[in-house]
Structure formats: structure tokens, C-alpha cells
Tab-separated table of C-alpha atoms in Angstrom:
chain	number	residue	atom	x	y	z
A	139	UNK	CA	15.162	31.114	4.403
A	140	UNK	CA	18.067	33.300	4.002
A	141	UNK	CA	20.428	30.344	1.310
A	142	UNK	CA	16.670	30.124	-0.642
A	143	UNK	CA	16.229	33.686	-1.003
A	144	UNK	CA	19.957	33.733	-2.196
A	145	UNK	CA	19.297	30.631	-4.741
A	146	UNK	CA	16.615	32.567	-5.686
A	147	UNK	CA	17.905	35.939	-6.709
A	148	UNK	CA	21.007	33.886	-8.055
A	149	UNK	CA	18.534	32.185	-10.548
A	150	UNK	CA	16.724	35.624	-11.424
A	151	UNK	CA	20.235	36.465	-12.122
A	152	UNK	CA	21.272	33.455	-14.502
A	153	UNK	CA	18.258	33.963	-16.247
A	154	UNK	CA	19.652	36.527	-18.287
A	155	UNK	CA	22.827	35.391	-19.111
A	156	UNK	CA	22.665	33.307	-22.361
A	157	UNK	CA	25.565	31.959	-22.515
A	158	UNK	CA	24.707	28.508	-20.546
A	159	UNK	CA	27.852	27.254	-19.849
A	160	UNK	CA	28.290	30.291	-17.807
A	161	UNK	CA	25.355	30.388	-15.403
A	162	UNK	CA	26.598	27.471	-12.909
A	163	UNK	CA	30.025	29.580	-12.062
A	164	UNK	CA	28.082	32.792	-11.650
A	165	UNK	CA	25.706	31.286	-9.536
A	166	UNK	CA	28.392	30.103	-7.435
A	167	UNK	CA	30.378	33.231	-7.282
A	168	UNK	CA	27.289	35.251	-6.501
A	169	UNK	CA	26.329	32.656	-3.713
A	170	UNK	CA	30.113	33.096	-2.083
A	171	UNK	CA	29.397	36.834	-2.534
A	172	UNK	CA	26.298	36.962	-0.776
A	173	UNK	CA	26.938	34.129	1.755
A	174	UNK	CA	30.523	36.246	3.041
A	175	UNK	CA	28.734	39.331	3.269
A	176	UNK	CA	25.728	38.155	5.445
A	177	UNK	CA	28.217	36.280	7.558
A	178	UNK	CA	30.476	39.912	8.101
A	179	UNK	CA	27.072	41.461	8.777
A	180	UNK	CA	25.982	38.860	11.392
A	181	UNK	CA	29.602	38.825	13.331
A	182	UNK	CA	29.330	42.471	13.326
A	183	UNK	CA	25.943	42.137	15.227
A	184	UNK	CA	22.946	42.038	12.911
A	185	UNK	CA	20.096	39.335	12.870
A	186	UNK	CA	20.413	36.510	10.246
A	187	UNK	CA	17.165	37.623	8.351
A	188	UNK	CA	17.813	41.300	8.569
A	189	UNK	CA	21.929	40.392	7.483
A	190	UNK	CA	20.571	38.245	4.363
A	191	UNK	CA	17.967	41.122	3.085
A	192	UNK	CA	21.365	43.961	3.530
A	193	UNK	CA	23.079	41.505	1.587
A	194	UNK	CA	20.701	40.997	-0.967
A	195	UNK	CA	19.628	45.046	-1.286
A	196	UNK	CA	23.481	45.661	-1.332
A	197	UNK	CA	23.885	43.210	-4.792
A	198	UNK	CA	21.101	45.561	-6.323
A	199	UNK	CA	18.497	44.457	-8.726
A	200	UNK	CA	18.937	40.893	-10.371
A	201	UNK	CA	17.886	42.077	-13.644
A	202	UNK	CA	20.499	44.585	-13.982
A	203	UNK	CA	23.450	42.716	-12.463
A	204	UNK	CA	22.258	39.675	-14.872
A	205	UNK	CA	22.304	41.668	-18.293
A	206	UNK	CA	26.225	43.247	-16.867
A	207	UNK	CA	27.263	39.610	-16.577
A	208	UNK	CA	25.888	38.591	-20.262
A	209	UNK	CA	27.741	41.772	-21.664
A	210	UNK	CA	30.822	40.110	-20.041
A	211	UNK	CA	29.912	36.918	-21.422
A	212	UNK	CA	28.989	37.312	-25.166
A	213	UNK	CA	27.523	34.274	-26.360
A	214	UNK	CA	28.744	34.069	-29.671
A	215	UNK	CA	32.882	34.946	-28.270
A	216	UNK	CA	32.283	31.796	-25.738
A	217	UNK	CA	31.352	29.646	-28.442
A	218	UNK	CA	34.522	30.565	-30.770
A	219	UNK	CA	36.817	30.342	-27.822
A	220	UNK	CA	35.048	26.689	-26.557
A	221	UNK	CA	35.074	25.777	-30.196
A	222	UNK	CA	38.825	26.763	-30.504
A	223	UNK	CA	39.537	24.859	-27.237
A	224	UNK	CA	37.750	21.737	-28.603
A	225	UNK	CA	39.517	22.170	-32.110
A	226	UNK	CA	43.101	22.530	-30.299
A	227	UNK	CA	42.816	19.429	-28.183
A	228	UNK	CA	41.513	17.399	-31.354
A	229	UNK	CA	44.500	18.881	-33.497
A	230	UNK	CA	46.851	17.587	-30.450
A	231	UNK	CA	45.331	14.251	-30.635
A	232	UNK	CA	45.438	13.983	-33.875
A	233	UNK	CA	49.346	15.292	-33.604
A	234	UNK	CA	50.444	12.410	-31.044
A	235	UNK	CA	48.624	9.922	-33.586
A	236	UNK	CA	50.487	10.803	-35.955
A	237	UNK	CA	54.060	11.319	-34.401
A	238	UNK	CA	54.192	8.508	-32.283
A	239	UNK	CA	54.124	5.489	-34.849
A	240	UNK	CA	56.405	7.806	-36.768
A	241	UNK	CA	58.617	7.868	-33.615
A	242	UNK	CA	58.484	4.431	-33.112
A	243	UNK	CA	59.971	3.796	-36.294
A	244	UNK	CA	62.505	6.336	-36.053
A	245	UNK	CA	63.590	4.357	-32.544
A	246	UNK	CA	63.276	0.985	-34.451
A	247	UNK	CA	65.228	2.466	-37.210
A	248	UNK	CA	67.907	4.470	-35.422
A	249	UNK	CA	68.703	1.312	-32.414
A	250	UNK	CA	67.173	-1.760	-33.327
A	251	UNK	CA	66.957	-2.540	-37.924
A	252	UNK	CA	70.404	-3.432	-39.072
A	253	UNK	CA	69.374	-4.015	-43.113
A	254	UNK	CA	72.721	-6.034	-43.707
A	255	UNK	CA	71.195	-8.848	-41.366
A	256	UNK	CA	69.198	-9.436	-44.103
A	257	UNK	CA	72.054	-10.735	-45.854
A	258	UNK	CA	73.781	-14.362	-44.956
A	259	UNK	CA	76.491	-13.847	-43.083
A	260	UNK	CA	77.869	-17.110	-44.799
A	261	UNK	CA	77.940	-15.301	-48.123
A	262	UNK	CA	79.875	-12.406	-47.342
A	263	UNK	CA	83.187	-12.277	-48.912
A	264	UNK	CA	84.341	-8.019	-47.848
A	265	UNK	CA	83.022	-5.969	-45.933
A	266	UNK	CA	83.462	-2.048	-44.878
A	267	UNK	CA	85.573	-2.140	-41.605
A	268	UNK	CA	83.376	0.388	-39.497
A	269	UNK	CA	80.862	3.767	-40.218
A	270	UNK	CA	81.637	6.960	-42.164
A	271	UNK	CA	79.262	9.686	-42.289
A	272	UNK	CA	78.781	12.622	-44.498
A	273	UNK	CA	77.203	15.661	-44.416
A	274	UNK	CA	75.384	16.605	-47.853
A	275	UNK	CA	73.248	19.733	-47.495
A	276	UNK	CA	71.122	19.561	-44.244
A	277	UNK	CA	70.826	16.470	-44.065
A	278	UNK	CA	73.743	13.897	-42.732
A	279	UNK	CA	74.489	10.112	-44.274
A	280	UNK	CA	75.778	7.631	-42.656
A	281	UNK	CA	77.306	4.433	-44.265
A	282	UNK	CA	76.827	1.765	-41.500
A	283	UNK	CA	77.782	-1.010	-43.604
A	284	UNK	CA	78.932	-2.219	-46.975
A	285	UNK	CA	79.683	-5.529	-48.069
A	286	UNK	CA	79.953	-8.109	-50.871
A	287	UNK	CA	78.858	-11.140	-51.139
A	288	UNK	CA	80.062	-14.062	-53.201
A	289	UNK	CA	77.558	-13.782	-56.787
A	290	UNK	CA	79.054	-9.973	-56.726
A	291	UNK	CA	77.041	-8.393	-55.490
A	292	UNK	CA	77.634	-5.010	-53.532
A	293	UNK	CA	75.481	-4.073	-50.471
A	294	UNK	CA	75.458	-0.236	-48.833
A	295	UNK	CA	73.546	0.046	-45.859
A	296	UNK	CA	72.485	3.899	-45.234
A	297	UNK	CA	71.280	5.633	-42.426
A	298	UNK	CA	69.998	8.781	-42.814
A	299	UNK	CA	68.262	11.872	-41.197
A	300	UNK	CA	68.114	15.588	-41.406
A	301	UNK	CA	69.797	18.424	-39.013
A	302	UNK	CA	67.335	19.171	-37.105
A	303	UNK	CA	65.489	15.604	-37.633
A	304	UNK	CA	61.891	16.983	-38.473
A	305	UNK	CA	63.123	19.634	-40.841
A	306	UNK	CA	62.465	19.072	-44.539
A	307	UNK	CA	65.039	18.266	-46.830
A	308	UNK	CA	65.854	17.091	-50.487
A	309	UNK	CA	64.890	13.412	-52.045
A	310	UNK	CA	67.665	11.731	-51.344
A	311	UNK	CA	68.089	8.427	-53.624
A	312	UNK	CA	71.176	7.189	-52.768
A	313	UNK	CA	75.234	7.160	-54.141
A	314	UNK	CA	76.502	5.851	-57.316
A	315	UNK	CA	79.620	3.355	-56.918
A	316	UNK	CA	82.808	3.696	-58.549
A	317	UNK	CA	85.301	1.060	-59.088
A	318	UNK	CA	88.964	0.915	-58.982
A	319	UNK	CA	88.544	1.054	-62.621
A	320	UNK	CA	86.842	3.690	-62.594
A	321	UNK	CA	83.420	2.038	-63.939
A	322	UNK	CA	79.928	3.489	-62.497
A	323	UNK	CA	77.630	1.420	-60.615
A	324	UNK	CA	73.830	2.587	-60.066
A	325	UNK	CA	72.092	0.465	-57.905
A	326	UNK	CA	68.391	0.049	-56.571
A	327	UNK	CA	67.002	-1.171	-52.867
A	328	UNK	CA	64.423	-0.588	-50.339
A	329	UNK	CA	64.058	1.993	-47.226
A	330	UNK	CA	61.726	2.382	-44.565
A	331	UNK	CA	59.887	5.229	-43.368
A	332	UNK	CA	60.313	7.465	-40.481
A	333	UNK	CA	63.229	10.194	-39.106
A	334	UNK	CA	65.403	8.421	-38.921
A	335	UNK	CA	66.094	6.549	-42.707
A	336	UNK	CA	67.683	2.964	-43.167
A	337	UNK	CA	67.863	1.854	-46.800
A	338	UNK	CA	69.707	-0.510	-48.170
A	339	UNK	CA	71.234	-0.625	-52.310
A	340	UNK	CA	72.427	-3.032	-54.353
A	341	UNK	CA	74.977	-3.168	-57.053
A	342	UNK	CA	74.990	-5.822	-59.713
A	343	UNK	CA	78.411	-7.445	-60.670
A	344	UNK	CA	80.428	-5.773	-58.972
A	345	UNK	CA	84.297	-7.015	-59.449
A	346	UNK	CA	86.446	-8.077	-56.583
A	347	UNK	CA	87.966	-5.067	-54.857
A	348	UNK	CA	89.579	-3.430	-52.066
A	349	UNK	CA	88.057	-0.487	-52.010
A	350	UNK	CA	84.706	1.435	-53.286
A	351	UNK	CA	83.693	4.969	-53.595
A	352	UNK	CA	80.494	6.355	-53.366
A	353	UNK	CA	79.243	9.547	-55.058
A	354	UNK	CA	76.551	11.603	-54.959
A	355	UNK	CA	77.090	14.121	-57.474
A	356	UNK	CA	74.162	17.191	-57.188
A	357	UNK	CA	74.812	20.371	-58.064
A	358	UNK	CA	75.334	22.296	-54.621
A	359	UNK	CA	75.489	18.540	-52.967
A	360	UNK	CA	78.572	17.129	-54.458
A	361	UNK	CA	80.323	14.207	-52.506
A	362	UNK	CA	82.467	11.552	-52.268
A	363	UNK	CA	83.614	8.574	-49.792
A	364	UNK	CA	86.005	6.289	-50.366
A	365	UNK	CA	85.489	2.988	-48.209
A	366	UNK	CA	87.794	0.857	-47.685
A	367	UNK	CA	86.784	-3.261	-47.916
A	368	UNK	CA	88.377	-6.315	-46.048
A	369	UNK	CA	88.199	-9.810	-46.416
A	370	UNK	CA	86.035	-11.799	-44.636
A	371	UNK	CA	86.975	-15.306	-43.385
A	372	UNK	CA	84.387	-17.538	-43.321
């Protein structure tokens, strides 16, 4: 009888604890408690029944030790603390569903998307020779590729991202061109979305030439590249 008089003083116990969630690991700890101390008592020579009632009379009166555990277990501060559990795992969820398609992207972007393959290689007439980056504010361009093809038009291929990448930074809406005449070009394109930026612009008939410079001429965000161009053979 001794584990059923246990259970039942642990239950008179629970009984006045109302926060649920709580009962099951009270009753469990209160079970060890008992169980331990009837087991010292028998190795140190009592009787099972008589070691299981000093156990019990030891724990004093269920009532009392019940309402002690419900002050320690305020029903309302375990609900805001499960409900603040609950809310923090469903904000992390909702976190990695909304960073990892952007991360995807930004690892499509950054290693894979090359915009100037979108342009027949057959049809190229110059191109830029290799990169040149730029720092303007926080955030850093990079001019993978420019090239022209054989209607006149100019192509520069951007990559872009901030320092650190998920900082926020200015709109950034590309360079205007410059001739060797000294004529401005503004141009229009498309970009995708993510970290990591690729875009790519366009400049309407623009004259043969062996160089092009870019600027980008904000207050506080002036600057200017000057990029080379080589023939292509076909």
C-alpha cells in the first residue's frame, strides 16, 4: 500500500495547484521525495509500512504543502511565460520563412545569375575587360560586366550589397554614363530581389567607344569609374 498512499497524498497535493501544466512534475518530484526517504528509513532498519507513514508525516499536511506550491506557481505568470514561449518559436518560424527564400536568392544572385548571359554573345561588339567595384556610402557596387552590342546599345551589369549585408541602406538606382564626348546617358533595366543585388541597365545609342564612365552623382555619395572597353572578335 505504501506507492498508493503516496499517489494518494500526491493527488491531495495537485489538487490545489491550478496551474495544470504543473501538477504532473510535482507529482513526480513529490513521489521521488517520498519514495528516497522511505527507502533511507527502511535501510536504516524500519518496517516498510511504518517507513512510508514517517515519510508521509515528515512531508506534513497535503493541503498546506499544495497551496506553497501554487504560490510558486502563479497561474496567470505560467500562462504569459508559456504564451511567450509559444509566441517566440512562432516568430522564429516565421523568421526562417522568411530569410531562407531571401537567402536563396542572395546565393543564386551572388554565384549562379550572370544578367549579361541574357545578351547574345554573337552581338557583342566591346566589352569591359574584368570587375571594378566601388564603395558609395555603406553599401559597395560592383561592375561585373559592361558591354555593347552591335544596334548600340550599352549594357552594365551591377552587383550590389550593403556592408554588413542585412543592414539598410539608400535606394540605389543605378550610374549615369558619360561619353568620350562628354554626352550623358541615363538608362533603365531590371534587378532582382534579395542581399545580394544583380541588375542590369541599358543605354540607348550609345556611340562606338573605348572607354565609358559611370557616375553616380549624390550629394555625400559622389562617384566615378572609368571602364575601359575592348573589342570583341566574333
Amino acid at each position: 500500500m505504501e506507492r498508493a498512499d503516496f499517489a494518494a497524498w500526491c493527488a491531495a497535493v495537485c489538487r490545489h495547484i491550478r496551474y495544470r501544466p504543473a501538477r504532473a512534475q510535482a507529482a513526480a518530484e513529490l513521489m521521488d521525495h517520498l519514495t528516497d526517504h522511505a527507502a533511507a528509513l527502511e535501510d536504516a532498519g524500519a518496517a516498510p509500512e511504518e517507513a512510508a507513514r514517517t515519510a508521509l508525516a515528515a512531508m506534513g499536511d497535503a493541503g498546506e504543502v499544495g497551496r506553497a506550491l501554487d504560490r510558486a506557481h502563479p497561474p496567470l505568470l505560467c500562462a504569459s511565460v508559456a504564451l511567450t514561449r509559444a509566441c517566440a518559436v512562432l516568430l522564429s518560424v516565421a523568421a526562417c520563412l522568411f530569410l531562407l527564400p531571401l537567402l536563396f536568392l542572395s546565393a543564386w544572385d551572388l554565384l549562379i545569375y550572370r544578367p549579361v548571359r541574357s545578351i547574345p554573345r554573337e552581338e557583342i561588339v566591346r566589352a569591359a575587360a574584368g570587375d571594378t567595384a566601388a564603395r558609395i556610402g555603406n553599401k559597395v557596387v560592383v561592375v561585373t560586366d559592361v558591354v555593347q552590342t552591335r544596334d548600340g546599345t550599352l549594357s552594365v551589369c551591377l552587383l550590389e550589397f550593403n556592408v554588413p549585408p542585412i543592414l539598410n541602406s539608400f535606394g540605389f538606382y543605378g550610374f549615369q554614363v558619360r561619353d568620350e564626348s562628354e554626352r550623358i546617358y541615363r538608362g533603365g533595366g531590371q534587378s532582382s530581389g534579395s542581399y545580394f543585388r544583380r541588375s542590369i541597365d541599358s543605354y540607348q545609342d550609345f556611340p562606338p567607344t573605348d572607354s565609358v564612365t559611370l557616375l553616380y552623382d549624390e550629394p555625400g555619395r559622389a562617384c566615378q569609374l572609368t571602364i575601359p572597353l575592348e573589342e570583341v572578335t566574333p
